[in-house]
Coordinates of C-alpha atoms and ligand atoms in Angstrom, one line a residue:
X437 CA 53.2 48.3 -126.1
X438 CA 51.0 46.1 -124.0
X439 CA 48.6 48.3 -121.6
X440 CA 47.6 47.4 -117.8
X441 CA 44.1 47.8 -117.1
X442 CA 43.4 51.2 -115.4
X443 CA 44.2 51.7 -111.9
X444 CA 46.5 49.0 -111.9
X445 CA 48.1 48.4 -108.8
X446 CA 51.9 48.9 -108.7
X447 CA 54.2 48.1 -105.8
X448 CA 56.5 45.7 -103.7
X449 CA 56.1 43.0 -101.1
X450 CA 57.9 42.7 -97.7
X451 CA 57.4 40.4 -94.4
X452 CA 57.8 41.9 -91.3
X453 CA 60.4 39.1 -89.6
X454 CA 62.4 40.3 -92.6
X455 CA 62.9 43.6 -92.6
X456 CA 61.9 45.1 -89.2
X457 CA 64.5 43.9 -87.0
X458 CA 64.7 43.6 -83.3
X459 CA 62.0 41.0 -83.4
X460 CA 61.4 38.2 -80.5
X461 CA 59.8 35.4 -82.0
X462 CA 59.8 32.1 -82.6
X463 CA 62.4 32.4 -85.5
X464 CA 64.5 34.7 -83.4
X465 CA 65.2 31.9 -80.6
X466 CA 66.0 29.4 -83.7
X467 CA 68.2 31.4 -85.8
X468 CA 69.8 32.1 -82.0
X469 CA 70.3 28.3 -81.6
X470 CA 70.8 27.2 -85.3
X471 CA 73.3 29.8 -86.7
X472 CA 76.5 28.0 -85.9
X473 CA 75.1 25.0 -87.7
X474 CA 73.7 26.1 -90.8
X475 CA 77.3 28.2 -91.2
X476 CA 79.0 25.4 -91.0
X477 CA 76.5 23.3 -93.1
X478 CA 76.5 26.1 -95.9
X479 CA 79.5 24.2 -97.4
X480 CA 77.7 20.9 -98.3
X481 CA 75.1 23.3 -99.8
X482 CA 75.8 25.3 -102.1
X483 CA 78.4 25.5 -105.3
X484 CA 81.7 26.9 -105.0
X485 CA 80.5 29.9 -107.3
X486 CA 78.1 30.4 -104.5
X487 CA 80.5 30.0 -101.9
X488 CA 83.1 32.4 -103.5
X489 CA 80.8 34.9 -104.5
X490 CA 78.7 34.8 -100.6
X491 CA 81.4 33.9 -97.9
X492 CA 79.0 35.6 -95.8
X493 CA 77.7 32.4 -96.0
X494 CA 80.0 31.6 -93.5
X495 CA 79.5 33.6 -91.1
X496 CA 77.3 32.6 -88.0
X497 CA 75.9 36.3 -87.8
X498 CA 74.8 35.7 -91.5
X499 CA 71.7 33.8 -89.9
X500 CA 70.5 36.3 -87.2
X501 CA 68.1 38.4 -88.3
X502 CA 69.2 41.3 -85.4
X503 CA 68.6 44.7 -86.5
X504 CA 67.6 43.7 -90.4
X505 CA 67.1 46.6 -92.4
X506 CA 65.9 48.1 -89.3
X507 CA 62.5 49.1 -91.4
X508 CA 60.4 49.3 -88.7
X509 CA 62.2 52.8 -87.8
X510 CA 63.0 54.0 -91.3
X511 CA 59.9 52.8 -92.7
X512 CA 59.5 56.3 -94.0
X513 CA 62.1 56.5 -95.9
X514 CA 61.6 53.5 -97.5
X515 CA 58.2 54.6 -98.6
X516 CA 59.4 57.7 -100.2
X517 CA 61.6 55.7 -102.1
X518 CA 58.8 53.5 -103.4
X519 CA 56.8 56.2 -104.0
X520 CA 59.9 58.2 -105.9
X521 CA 59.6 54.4 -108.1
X522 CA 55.6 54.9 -108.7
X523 CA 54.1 52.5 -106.3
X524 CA 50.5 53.1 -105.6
X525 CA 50.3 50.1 -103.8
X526 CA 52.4 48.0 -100.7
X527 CA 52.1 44.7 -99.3
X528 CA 53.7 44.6 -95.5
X529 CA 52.9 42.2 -92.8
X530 CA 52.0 42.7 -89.6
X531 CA 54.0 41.2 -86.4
X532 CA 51.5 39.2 -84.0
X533 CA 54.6 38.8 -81.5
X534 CA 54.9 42.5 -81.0
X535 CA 51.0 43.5 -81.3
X536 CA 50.3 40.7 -78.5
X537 CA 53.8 39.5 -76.6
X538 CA 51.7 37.8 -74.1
X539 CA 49.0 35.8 -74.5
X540 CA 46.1 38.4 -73.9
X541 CA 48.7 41.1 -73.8
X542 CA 47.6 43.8 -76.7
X543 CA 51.0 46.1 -77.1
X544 CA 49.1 49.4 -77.3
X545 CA 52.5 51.0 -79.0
X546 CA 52.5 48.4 -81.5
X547 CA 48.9 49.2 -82.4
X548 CA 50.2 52.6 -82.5
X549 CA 53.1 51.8 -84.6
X550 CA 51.5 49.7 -87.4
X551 CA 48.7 52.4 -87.4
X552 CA 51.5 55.2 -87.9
X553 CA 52.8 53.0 -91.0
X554 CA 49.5 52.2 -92.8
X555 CA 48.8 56.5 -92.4
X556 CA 52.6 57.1 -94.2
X557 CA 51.5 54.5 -97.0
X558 CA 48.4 56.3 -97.6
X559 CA 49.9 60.2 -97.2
X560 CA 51.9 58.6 -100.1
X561 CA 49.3 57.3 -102.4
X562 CA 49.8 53.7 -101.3
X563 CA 47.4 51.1 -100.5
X564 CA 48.0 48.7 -97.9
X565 CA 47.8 45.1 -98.3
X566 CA 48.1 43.7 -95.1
X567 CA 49.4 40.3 -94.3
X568 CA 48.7 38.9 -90.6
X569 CA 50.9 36.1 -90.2
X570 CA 54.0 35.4 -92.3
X571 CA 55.7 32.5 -90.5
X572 CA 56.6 33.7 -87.2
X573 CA 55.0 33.2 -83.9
X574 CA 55.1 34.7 -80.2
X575 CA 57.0 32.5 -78.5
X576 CA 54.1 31.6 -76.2
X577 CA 52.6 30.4 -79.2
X578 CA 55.5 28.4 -80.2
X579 CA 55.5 27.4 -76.2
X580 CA 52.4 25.6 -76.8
X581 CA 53.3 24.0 -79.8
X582 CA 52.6 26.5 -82.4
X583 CA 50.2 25.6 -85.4
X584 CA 49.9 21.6 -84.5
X585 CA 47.9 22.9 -81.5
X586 CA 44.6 23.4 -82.1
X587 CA 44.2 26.6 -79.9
X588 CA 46.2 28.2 -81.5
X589 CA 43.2 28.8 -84.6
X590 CA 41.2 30.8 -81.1
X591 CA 44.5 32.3 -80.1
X592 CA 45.0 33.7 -84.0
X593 CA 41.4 34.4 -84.0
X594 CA 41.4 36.6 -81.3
X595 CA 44.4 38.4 -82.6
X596 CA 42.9 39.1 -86.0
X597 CA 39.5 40.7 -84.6
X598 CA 41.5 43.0 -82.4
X599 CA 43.6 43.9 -85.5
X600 CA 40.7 44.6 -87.5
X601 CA 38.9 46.6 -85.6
X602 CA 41.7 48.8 -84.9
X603 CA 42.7 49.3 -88.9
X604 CA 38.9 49.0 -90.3
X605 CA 38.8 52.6 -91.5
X606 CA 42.5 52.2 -92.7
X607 CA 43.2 48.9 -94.8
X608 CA 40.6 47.4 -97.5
X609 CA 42.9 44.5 -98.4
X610 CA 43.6 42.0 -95.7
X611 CA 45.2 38.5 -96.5
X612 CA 45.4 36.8 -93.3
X613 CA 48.4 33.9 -93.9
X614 CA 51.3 34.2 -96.1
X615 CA 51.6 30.9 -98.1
X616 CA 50.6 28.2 -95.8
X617 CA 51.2 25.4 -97.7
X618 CA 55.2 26.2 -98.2
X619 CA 55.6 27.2 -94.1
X620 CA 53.8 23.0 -94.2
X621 CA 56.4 22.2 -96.5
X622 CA 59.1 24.1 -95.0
X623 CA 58.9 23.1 -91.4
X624 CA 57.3 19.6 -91.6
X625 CA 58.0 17.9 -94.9
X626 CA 61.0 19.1 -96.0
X627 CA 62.1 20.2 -92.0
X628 CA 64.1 23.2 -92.9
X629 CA 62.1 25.5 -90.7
X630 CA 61.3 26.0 -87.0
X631 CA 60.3 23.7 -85.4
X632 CA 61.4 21.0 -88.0
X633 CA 59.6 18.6 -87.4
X634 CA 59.4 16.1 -90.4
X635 CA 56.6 14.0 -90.5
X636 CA 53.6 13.9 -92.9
X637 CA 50.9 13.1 -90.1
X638 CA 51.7 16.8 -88.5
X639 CA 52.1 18.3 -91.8
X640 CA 48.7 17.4 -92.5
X641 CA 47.2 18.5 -89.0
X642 CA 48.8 22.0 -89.4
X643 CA 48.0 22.4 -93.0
X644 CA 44.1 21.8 -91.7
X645 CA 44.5 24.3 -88.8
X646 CA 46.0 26.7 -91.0
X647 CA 42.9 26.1 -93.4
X648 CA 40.6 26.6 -90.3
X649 CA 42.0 29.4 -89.1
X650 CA 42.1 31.1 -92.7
X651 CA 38.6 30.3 -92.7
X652 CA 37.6 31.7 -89.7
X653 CA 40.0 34.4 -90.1
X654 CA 37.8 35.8 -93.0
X655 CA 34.9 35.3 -91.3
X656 CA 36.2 37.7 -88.8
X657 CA 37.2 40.2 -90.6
X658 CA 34.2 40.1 -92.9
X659 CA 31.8 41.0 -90.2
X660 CA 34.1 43.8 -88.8
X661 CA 34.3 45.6 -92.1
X662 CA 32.2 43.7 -94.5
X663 CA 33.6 45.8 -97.4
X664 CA 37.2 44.9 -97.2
X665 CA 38.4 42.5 -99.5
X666 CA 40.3 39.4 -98.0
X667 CA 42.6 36.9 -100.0
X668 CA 45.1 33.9 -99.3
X669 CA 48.8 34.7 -100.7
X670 CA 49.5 31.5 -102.3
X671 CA 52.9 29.8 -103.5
X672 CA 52.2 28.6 -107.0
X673 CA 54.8 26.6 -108.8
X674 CA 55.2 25.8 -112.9
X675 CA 55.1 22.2 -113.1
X676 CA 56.2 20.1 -115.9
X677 CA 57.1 16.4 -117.2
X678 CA 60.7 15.7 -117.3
X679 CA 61.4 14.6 -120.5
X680 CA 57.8 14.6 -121.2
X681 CA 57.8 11.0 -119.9
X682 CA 54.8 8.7 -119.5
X683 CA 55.3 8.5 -115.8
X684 CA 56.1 11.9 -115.2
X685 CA 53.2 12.7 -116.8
X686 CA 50.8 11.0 -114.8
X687 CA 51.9 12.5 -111.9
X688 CA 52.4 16.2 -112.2
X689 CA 48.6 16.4 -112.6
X690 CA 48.4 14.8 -109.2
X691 CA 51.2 16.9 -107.7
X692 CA 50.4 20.0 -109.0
X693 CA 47.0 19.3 -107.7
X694 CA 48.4 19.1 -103.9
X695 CA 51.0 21.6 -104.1
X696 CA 49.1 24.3 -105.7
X697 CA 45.6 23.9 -105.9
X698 CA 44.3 21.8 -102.9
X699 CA 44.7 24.7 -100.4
X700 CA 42.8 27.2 -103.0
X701 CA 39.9 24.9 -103.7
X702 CA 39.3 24.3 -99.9
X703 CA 39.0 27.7 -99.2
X704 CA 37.7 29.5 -102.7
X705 CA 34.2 30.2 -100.8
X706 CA 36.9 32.1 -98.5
X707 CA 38.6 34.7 -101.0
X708 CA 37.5 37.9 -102.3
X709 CA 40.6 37.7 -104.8
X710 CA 43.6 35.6 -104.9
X711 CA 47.2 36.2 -104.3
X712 CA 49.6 34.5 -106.6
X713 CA 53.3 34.4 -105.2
X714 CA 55.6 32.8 -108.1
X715 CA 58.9 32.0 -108.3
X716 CA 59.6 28.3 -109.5
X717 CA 59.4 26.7 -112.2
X718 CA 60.2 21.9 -111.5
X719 CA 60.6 19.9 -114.3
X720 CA 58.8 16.9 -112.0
X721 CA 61.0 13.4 -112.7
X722 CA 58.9 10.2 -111.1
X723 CA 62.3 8.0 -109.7
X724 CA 61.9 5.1 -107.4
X725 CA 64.3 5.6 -104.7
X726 CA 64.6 7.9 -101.8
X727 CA 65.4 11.5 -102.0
X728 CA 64.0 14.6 -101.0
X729 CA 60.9 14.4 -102.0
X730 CA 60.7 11.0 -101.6
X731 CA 60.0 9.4 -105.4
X732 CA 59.9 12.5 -107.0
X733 CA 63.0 14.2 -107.9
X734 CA 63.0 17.8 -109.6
X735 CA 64.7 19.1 -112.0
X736 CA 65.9 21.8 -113.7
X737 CA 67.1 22.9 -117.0
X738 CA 69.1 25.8 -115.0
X739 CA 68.9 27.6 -118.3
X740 CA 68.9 31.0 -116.7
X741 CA 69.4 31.2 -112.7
X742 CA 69.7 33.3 -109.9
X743 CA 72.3 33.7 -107.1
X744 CA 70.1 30.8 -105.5
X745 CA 70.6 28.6 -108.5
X746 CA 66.8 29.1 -108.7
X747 CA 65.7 28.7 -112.5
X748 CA 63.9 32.2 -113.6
X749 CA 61.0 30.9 -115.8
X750 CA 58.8 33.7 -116.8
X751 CA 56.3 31.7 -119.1
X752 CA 55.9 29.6 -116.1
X753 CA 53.6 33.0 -114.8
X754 CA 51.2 32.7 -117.5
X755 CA 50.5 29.6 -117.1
X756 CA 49.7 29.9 -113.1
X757 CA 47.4 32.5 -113.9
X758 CA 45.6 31.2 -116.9
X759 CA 44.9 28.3 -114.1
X760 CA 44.1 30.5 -111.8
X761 CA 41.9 32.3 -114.2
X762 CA 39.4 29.1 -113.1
X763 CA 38.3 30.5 -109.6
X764 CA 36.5 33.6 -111.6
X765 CA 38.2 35.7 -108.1
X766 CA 40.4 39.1 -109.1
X767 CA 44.3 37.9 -108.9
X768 CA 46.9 39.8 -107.4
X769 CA 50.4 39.2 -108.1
X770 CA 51.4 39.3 -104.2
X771 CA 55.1 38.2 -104.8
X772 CA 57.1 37.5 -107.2
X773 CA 61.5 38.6 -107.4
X774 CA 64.7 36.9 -107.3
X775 CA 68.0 36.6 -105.9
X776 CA 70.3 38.5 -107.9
X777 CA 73.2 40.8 -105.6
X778 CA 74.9 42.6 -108.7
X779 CA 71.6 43.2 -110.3
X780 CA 72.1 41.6 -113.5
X781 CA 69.3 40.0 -114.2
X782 CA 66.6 41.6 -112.2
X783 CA 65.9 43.9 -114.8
X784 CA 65.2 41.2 -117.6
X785 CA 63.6 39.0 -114.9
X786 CA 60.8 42.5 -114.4
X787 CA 60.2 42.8 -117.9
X788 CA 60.0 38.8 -118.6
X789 CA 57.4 38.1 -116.3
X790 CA 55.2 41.0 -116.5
X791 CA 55.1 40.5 -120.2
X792 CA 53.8 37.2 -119.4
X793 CA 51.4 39.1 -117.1
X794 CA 50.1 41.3 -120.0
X795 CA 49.4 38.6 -121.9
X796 CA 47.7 36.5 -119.5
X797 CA 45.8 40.0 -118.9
X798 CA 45.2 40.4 -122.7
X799 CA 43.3 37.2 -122.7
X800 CA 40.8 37.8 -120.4
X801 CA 42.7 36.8 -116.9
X802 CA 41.5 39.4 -114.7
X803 CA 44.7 40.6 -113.1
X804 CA 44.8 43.9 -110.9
X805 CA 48.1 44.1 -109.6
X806 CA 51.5 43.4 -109.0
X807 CA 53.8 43.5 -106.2
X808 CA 57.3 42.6 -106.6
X809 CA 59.2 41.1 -104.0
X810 CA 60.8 42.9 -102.6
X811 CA 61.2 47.0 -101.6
X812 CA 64.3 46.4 -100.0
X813 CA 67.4 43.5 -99.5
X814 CA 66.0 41.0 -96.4
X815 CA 66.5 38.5 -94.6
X816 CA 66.0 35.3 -96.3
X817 CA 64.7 32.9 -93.1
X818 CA 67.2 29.9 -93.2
X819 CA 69.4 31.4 -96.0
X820 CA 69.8 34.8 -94.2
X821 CA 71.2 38.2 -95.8
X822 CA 73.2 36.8 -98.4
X823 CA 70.3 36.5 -100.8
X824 CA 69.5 40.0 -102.3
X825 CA 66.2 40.6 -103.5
X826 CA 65.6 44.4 -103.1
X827 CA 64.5 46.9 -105.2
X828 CA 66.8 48.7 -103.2
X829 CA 70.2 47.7 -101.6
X830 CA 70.8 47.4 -98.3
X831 CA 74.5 48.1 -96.7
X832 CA 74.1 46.3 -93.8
X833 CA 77.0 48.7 -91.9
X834 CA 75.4 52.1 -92.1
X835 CA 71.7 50.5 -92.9
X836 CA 72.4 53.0 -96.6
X837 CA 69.6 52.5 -98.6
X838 CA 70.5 52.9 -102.3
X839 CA 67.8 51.8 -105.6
X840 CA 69.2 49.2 -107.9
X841 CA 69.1 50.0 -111.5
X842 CA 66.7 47.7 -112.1
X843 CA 64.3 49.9 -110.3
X844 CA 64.4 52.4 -112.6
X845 CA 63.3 49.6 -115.2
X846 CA 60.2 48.9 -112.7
X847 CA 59.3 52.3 -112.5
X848 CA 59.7 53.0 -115.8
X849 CA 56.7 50.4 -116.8
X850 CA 54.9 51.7 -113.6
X851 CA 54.8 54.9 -114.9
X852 CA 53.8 54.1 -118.2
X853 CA 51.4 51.5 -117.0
X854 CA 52.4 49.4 -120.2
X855 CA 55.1 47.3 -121.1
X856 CA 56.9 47.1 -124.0
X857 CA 56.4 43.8 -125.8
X858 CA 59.5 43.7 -128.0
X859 CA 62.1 45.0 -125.8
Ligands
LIG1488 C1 58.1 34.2 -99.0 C2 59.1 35.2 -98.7 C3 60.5 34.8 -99.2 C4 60.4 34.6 -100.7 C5 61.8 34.3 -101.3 C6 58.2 33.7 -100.5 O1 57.8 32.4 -100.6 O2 56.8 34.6 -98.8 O3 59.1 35.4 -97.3 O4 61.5 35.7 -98.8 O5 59.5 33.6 -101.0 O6 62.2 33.0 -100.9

C-alpha cells in the first residue's frame, strides 16, 4: 500500500457550461448555429466503431447543451452522492454570464445561487475550489470581441472583485481561468471553438490578455482575502520523440516548452499552488508538410484508448509532476478522467494514474490533491453528450443519476487514503 499524505484532498471536477444547463452564453448561440454542421461533419471524424457505438453523434440535438444534467437545480443531490463516494473536496466553476448578464448588471439571484451551492459543499465536508471562467462568455462580452479585446481584462476584473467579496468568508481556493492555453489552442490555432478564428497573430494577443487578466485577477483577489490561495488550472501534456528520432528530439524540448510551460513560468510569481489538468500523452513526429499542426504531426501508439480514441497514459502523470515539482508551489490534480460510456476502463484508468501520483508523492513532489474529472456525464463543448466521463451516469430522459462502478473503486482508495501498489 502506498499512503496519501494526511488531509489529502479527494473529489471531482465540473465546469459550469457543462453541467448547469439553461445557460446563455457565448457557446449557447454557437452550438445554436453550429449543430447541424458538426452532425453532419461527425462522419468524416470519427471511426466507424465510434460511429456505431455513438449514433448520437448524429443527431443535431447531440450539440446543444439545453438543459445538461440540469445540475444547477439538483446540485444537491449530486453532492450527497460525492459525499456517499468520500469527497472532501470539489472543484465547480462559476458562470460570469448569469452572475453579470449585462455589462454592469450583478444578478443578485445568482449571487444567491452560487452562495447557496458553496454552503451545501461545505454542510457536506467539501471544500470549494472555485473556477471563474471556464470558456464561456456573456454574450456582450462576445459582442465586443471577447478575449482579443483588451477591455475585456477590466470587464473580467470587475467581475472577479465582486465575486470575491461576496464568497471571501466561504471559498479559500480560487483559480481564476480554466486552462488558457488550450481555450488559445482551441479557438485560434486549431479553430474548433467559438469564435474560430485561426490565426497565430490573435492567438498570441489573447493568450497575453488571458495572462494579464490572470495576473490581475490574483492581485484582486489577494487583497480581498489575502489568505486564500489562488492557482491557474493548467493543461499539461506527456510529450515524447517519435521513434526517438534526432529531429523529434530537438523539438519536443521546444514544444513542450510552449505548450506546457510558457504560460506557468510567466505567471509563477502569480500562483499560490498549481493545478495540473492531464489527459494526453503525443508521441511528437517533426514532418515537413502541412497538417494540423503545421510540421508537427502527433502520434500515438493507441495502445490502450478511450471512447475518444484518446491514448490513456498513466506514466505520462508522473512525469508532468516531477516537472512541475520545479516551481517549489503545492500541486493540485485539478482534472484528470476519460471518455469511457460502458465503464470499462475507468476503473484501471483511477488506479493507474494515482499510482503514478503516489509515487511522484513518495519522492518528494508535494502533491495535495486530486480531483477527477468529472462528478457527473457532461457536455463535452464541440463533441457534446456522447462522450461520458462521469463518476456518475447521466440518463439524459429522466436526468437519473446512477454511480458507475468505477466509483466504488474511487471511493474505495478515498477512503483508505492509500492505494494499493500491486493491484
Ligand atoms: C476541460 C474540460 C473538458 C475536459 C475533457 C479539460 O481540458 O477543462 O472542460 O471537458 O478537458 O475534454
Amino acid at each position: 500500500m502506498k499512503k496519501f499524505p494526511d488531509g489529502f484532498l479527494w473529489g471531482a471536477a465540473t465546469a459550469a457550461h457543462q453541467v448547469e444547463g439553461h445557460n446563455n452564453n457565448d457557446w449557447t448561440e454557437w452550438e445554436k448555429a453550429n449543430a447541424e454542421r458538426l452532425a453532419k461533419e461527425a462522419q468524416n471524424y470519427w471511426q466507424p466503431w465510434q460511429q456505431e457505438k455513438f449514433p448520437e453523434m448524429f443527431n443535431p440535438a447531440n450539440y446543444i447543451s439545453g438543459r445538461a444534467c440540469d445540475h444547477y437545480n439538483r446540485y444537491e443531490e449530486d453532492f450527497d452522492l460525492a459525499k456517499e463516494m468520500g469527497h472532501n473536496a470539489h472543484r465547480f466553476s462559476i458562470e460570469w454570464s448569469r452572475i453579470e448578464p449585462e455589462e454592469g448588471k450583478f444578478n443578485q439571484d445568482e449571487i444567491k445561487h452560487y452562495q447557496k451551492v458553496i454552503l451545501a459543499l461545505r454542510e457536506r465536508g467539501m471544500e470549494p475550489f472555485v473556477t471563474l471562467w471556464h470558456w464561456t462568455n456573456p454574450i456582450w462580452i462576445q459582442n465586443i470581441g471577447g478575449w482579443q479585446n483588451k477591455k475585456t481584462i477590466d470587464y473580467f476584473l470587475r467581475y472577479v472583485e465582486k465575486i470575491a467579496n461576496e464568497y471571501k468568508y466561504l471559498v479559500n481556493f480560487w483559480m481564476p481561468l480554466n486552462e488558457p492555453g488550450s481555450f488559445v489552442g482551441m479557438a485560434f490555432i486549431q479553430g474548433s471553438f467559438p469564435p474560430q478564428k485561426r490565426n497565430i497573430f490573435t492567438a498570441n494577443l489573447v493568450f497575453k490578455n488571458l495572462m494579464n487578466a490572470y495576473r490581475k485577477s490574483y492581485a484582486v483577489i489577494k487583497k480581498i482575502t489575502p489568505r486564500s490561495e489562488i492557482g491557474l488550472s493548467h493543461y499539461a501534456t506527456y510529450m515524447e520523440p517519435y521513434k526517438n528520432r534526432i529531429r523529434n528530439r530537438i523539438i519536443v524540448p521546444v514544444l513542450d516548452y510552449i505548450r506546457n510551460w510558457r504560460f506557468l513560468d510567466t505567471v509563477n510569481d502569480y500562483n499560490d499552488f498549481i493545478g495540473i489538468q492531464y489527459y494526453h500523452h503525443d508521441l511528437v513526429n517533426l514532418k515537413f508538410g502541412k497538417g494540423r499542426w503545421g510540421p508537427i504531426e502527433v502520434k500515438s501508439e493507441n495502445l490502450w484508448t478511450n471512447d475518444m480514441g484518446w491514448e490513456i497514459y498513466p506514466e505520462g502523470i508522473y512525469h508532468i509532476l516531477k516537472k512541475a515539482a520545479v516551481y517549489k508551489k503545492p500541486i493540485y490534480i485539478t482534472e484528470n478522467g476519460t471518455a469511457d460510456a460502458n465503464d470499462e476502463h475507468r476503473a484501471r484508468f483511477i488506479r493507474e494514474h494515482l499510482k503514478y501520483v503516489a509515487q511522484a508523492i513518495e519522492e518528494g513532489v508535494d502533491v495535495h490533491g486530486y480531483f477527477h474529472w468529472s462528478l457527473l456525464d457532461n457536455f463535452e463543448w464541440d463533441k457534446g453528450f456522447w462522450p461520458r466521463f462521469g463518476l456518475v451516469e447521466i440518463d439524459y430522459e429522466t436526468l437519473e443519476r446512477k454511480r458507475r462502478p468505477s466509483s466504488y473503486t474511487y471511493e474505495k482508495i478515498i477512503k483508505s487514503n492509500a492505494i494499493e501498489v500491486n493491484d
